[in-house]
Tab-separated table of C-alpha atoms in Angstrom:
chain	number	residue	atom	x	y	z
A	169	ALA	CA	2.040	14.336	11.366
A	170	VAL	CA	2.076	15.891	7.710
A	171	LEU	CA	4.676	13.046	6.683
A	172	ASN	CA	2.620	10.488	8.482
A	173	LEU	CA	-0.491	11.514	6.497
A	174	ALA	CA	1.336	11.840	3.114
A	175	THR	CA	2.508	8.203	3.526
A	176	ARG	CA	-0.697	6.861	4.397
A	177	ILE	CA	-2.356	8.489	1.365
A	178	VAL	CA	0.309	6.909	-0.646
A	179	LEU	CA	0.487	3.573	0.907
A	180	THR	CA	-3.344	2.972	1.922
A	181	PRO	CA	-4.676	2.171	-1.596
A	182	PRO	CA	-2.263	-0.527	-2.720
A	183	VAL	CA	-2.115	-2.101	0.604
A	184	ALA	CA	-5.739	-2.267	0.869
A	185	ALA	CA	-6.112	-3.458	-2.674
A	186	PHE	CA	-3.583	-6.214	-2.092
A	187	ALA	CA	-5.156	-7.114	1.287
A	188	VAL	CA	-8.448	-7.335	-0.478
A	189	ALA	CA	-7.282	-9.500	-3.377
A	190	LEU	CA	-5.598	-11.903	-1.121
A	191	HIS	CA	-8.717	-12.700	0.726
A	192	ASN	CA	-10.030	-14.414	-2.440
A	193	VAL	CA	-9.055	-17.821	-3.374
A	194	PRO	CA	-6.325	-18.030	-5.859
A	195	SER	CA	-6.229	-19.812	-9.185
A	196	TYR	CA	-3.151	-21.647	-10.401
A	197	GLN	CA	-1.761	-20.979	-13.814
A	198	GLU	CA	0.139	-23.100	-15.963
A	199	ASP	CA	3.548	-20.891	-15.712
A	200	GLY	CA	3.439	-21.765	-11.881
A	201	SER	CA	2.037	-18.324	-10.848
A	202	TRP	CA	-1.106	-17.781	-8.772
A	203	ILE	CA	-3.833	-15.297	-9.581
A	204	TRP	CA	-6.173	-13.620	-6.963
A	205	VAL	CA	-9.075	-11.581	-8.443
A	206	TYR	CA	-11.503	-9.287	-6.598
A	207	THR	CA	-14.482	-7.783	-8.553
A	208	HIS	CA	-16.882	-5.232	-7.280
A	209	VAL	CA	-20.099	-4.639	-9.362
A	210	ASP	CA	-22.351	-1.742	-8.682
A	211	GLY	CA	-25.007	-2.014	-11.386
A	212	ALA	CA	-23.291	-1.478	-14.878
A	213	GLU	CA	-20.359	-0.318	-13.195
A	214	GLU	CA	-17.577	-2.840	-12.436
A	215	GLN	CA	-14.045	-2.587	-10.680
A	216	GLN	CA	-11.534	-5.479	-10.579
A	217	ILE	CA	-8.373	-5.849	-9.180
A	218	ARG	CA	-6.170	-9.018	-10.454
A	219	LEU	CA	-3.063	-9.909	-8.250
A	220	ARG	CA	-0.479	-12.165	-9.802
A	221	GLY	CA	2.089	-14.043	-7.579
A	222	LEU	CA	4.847	-16.011	-9.122
A	223	PRO	CA	6.928	-17.927	-6.662
A	224	VAL	CA	10.976	-17.568	-7.432
A	225	VAL	CA	13.800	-18.794	-5.240
A	226	GLY	CA	13.831	-17.079	-1.905
A	227	GLY	CA	10.667	-14.797	-2.669
A	228	VAL	CA	7.483	-13.998	-5.000
A	229	GLU	CA	7.232	-11.780	-7.780
A	230	TRP	CA	4.068	-9.905	-7.836
A	231	GLN	CA	1.979	-7.739	-10.223
A	232	MET	CA	-1.435	-5.933	-9.404
A	233	ARG	CA	-3.396	-4.976	-12.390
A	234	VAL	CA	-6.749	-2.927	-12.226
A	235	SER	CA	-9.772	-2.444	-14.438
A	236	ASP	CA	-12.548	0.039	-14.001
A	237	SER	CA	-15.393	0.311	-16.281
A	238	ALA	CA	-16.723	3.565	-14.760
A	239	ALA	CA	-13.604	5.570	-15.048
A	240	HIS	CA	-13.382	8.269	-17.622
A	241	PRO	CA	-11.948	6.893	-19.886
A	242	PRO	CA	-12.451	3.093	-18.767
A	243	PHE	CA	-9.659	1.156	-18.463
A	244	ALA	CA	-8.930	-2.720	-18.375
A	245	ASN	CA	-6.035	-4.809	-16.986
A	246	GLU	CA	-3.639	-1.921	-16.434
A	247	LEU	CA	-0.781	-2.613	-14.661
A	248	TRP	CA	-0.637	-0.378	-11.298
A	249	PHE	CA	2.395	-2.019	-9.527
A	250	GLU	CA	4.796	-4.902	-9.561
A	251	GLY	CA	7.656	-6.117	-7.263
A	252	THR	CA	9.231	-8.762	-5.345
A	253	THR	CA	8.917	-9.922	-1.689
A	254	HIS	CA	11.259	-12.012	0.248
A	255	LEU	CA	11.465	-13.568	3.801
A	256	ASP	CA	7.438	-13.859	3.937
A	257	GLY	CA	7.051	-10.096	3.142
A	258	GLU	CA	9.754	-8.646	5.594
A	259	LEU	CA	11.875	-7.644	2.385
A	260	GLY	CA	10.643	-6.220	-0.780
A	261	ASP	CA	10.079	-3.486	-3.301
A	262	TRP	CA	7.025	-2.266	-5.336
A	263	THR	CA	7.426	-0.119	-8.419
A	264	PHE	CA	4.333	1.962	-9.211
A	265	TYR	CA	3.224	2.972	-12.878
A	266	ASP	CA	0.791	5.591	-14.091
A	267	PHE	CA	-0.961	4.124	-16.896
A	268	THR	CA	-2.791	7.367	-17.567
A	269	LEU	CA	0.354	9.008	-19.001
A	270	GLU	CA	1.811	8.307	-22.197
A	271	GLY	CA	4.204	5.417	-22.236
A	272	ARG	CA	2.710	4.094	-18.902
A	273	PRO	CA	5.939	5.371	-16.898
A	274	ALA	CA	7.202	4.039	-13.365
A	275	VAL	CA	6.435	6.977	-11.297
A	276	GLY	CA	7.460	5.793	-7.795
A	277	ARG	CA	9.131	2.957	-5.842
A	278	LEU	CA	8.425	1.724	-2.392
A	279	GLU	CA	11.371	-0.622	-0.720
A	280	TRP	CA	10.993	-2.005	2.843
A	281	GLY	CA	13.300	-4.087	5.020
A	282	ASN	CA	15.896	-4.579	7.467
A	283	ASP	CA	19.543	-3.834	7.389
A	284	SER	CA	22.380	-2.775	9.703
A	285	ASP	CA	20.908	0.453	10.255
A	286	GLY	CA	17.622	-1.059	11.359
A	287	GLU	CA	13.975	-1.584	9.544
A	288	TYR	CA	13.484	0.750	6.760
A	289	LEU	CA	10.771	1.952	4.363
A	290	ILE	CA	11.919	4.283	1.480
A	291	LEU	CA	9.687	6.136	-1.185
A	292	SER	CA	11.394	7.292	-4.036
A	293	ALA	CA	9.777	9.368	-6.650
A	294	LEU	CA	10.890	8.278	-10.462
A	295	TYR	CA	8.760	10.940	-12.467
A	296	GLY	CA	7.684	14.274	-13.291
A	297	ASP	CA	8.528	17.536	-10.815
A	298	ASP	CA	9.465	15.222	-7.996
A	299	ALA	CA	11.818	12.775	-9.751
A	300	GLY	CA	14.744	11.982	-7.692
A	301	ASP	CA	12.902	12.664	-4.329
A	302	VAL	CA	13.508	10.324	-1.759
A	303	LEU	CA	11.703	9.759	1.894
A	304	ALA	CA	13.322	7.328	4.070
A	305	TYR	CA	12.021	5.887	7.376
A	306	ARG	CA	14.339	4.057	9.608
A	307	HIS	CA	13.703	2.298	12.975
A	308	ASP	CA	16.442	1.067	15.093
A	309	ALA	CA	14.980	0.868	18.546
A	310	PRO	CA	15.102	3.167	20.389
A	311	HIS	CA	16.367	5.410	17.451
A	312	ASN	CA	14.250	6.744	14.818
A	313	THR	CA	14.931	8.908	11.684
A	314	ILE	CA	12.995	10.369	8.975
A	315	ASP	CA	15.280	11.533	5.899
A	316	PHE	CA	14.183	13.686	2.911
A	317	THR	CA	16.568	14.215	-0.244
A	318	ASP	CA	15.330	16.603	-2.770
A	319	GLY	CA	15.976	15.590	-6.082
A	320	ALA	CA	16.125	18.650	-7.786
A	321	ASP	CA	18.779	20.333	-5.750
A	322	GLY	CA	20.199	17.454	-3.596
A	323	SER	CA	19.214	19.493	-0.300
A	324	GLN	CA	18.418	17.150	2.699
A	325	ALA	CA	16.197	17.545	5.481
A	326	TYR	CA	15.869	15.188	8.683
A	327	ILE	CA	14.143	14.583	11.780
A	328	ARG	CA	15.698	12.119	14.363
A	329	TRP	CA	14.484	11.113	17.924
A	330	ASN	CA	14.894	8.777	20.630
A	331	GLU	CA	11.732	7.009	21.644
A	332	ALA	CA	13.039	6.094	25.126
A	333	ASP	CA	13.782	9.440	26.390
A	334	GLY	CA	12.057	11.669	23.880
A	335	THR	CA	14.980	13.687	22.712
A	336	GLY	CA	15.582	14.640	19.217
A	337	SER	CA	16.429	16.885	16.462
A	338	LEU	CA	15.545	18.144	13.075
A	339	MET	CA	16.988	20.170	10.216
A	340	VAL	CA	14.744	21.414	7.605
A	341	PRO	CA	15.147	24.504	5.124
A	342	ASP	CA	12.229	26.574	6.477
A	343	TYR	CA	12.855	26.464	10.179
A	344	ASN	CA	15.775	27.732	12.332
A	345	GLY	CA	17.559	29.180	9.359
A	346	GLY	CA	18.193	25.712	8.010
A	347	ALA	CA	20.440	24.915	10.893
A	348	GLU	CA	19.731	21.743	13.199
A	349	ALA	CA	17.246	22.135	15.916
A	350	CYS	CA	17.389	20.096	18.927
A	351	TRP	CA	15.145	19.233	21.986
A	352	ASP	CA	15.626	17.396	25.369
A	353	ALA	CA	13.274	15.025	27.175
A	354	GLN	CA	10.605	17.441	27.887
A	355	GLN	CA	10.640	18.754	24.433
A	356	PHE	CA	12.315	21.903	25.131
A	357	ASP	CA	14.728	23.582	22.771
A	358	VAL	CA	18.283	23.128	23.730
A	359	ASP	CA	21.430	23.663	22.088
A	360	CYS	CA	22.564	20.888	19.555
A	361	GLY	CA	26.099	20.863	21.141
A	362	GLY	CA	24.890	19.501	24.379
A	363	GLU	CA	26.096	22.400	26.409
């Protein structure tokens, strides 16, 4: 539940902004790109989202820029995220920037797609105290996994479960002395050796 909430907090704003921008009619640019603009005005305050899509071989390169006259301090046309999608959006990546920090550093990366291990969604921290942390979700029916790697010390934690029968296991530092803990189809604790 905590991981689900954290992921929604991270993903909801950019996904919502992307969707809102795409609902507007784009304008074609001389460089071959398309720009969607969404503007919200409330009195003297104005927020704007500018989504730029450039078709490339096999995909689209994206940039999302934002402006907010009501922010303190106000900002205009700042790069929020950029990335590329392929296969009609089934494969892609976005890199997020924090334009409120000096140098406007890349602070996070989101990747999604499908490979030999199934569908995946990977969130990576690129800046600050969490730099190097990686949270990866994978789904290869009926198997599901959530893996976390701590960039500071390389420690790992995971949750694995089978959606067909409800069995699974987890290993996190603060539970069961850091050893793997398993459960059966009724979600009762069982020995991980299968005995």
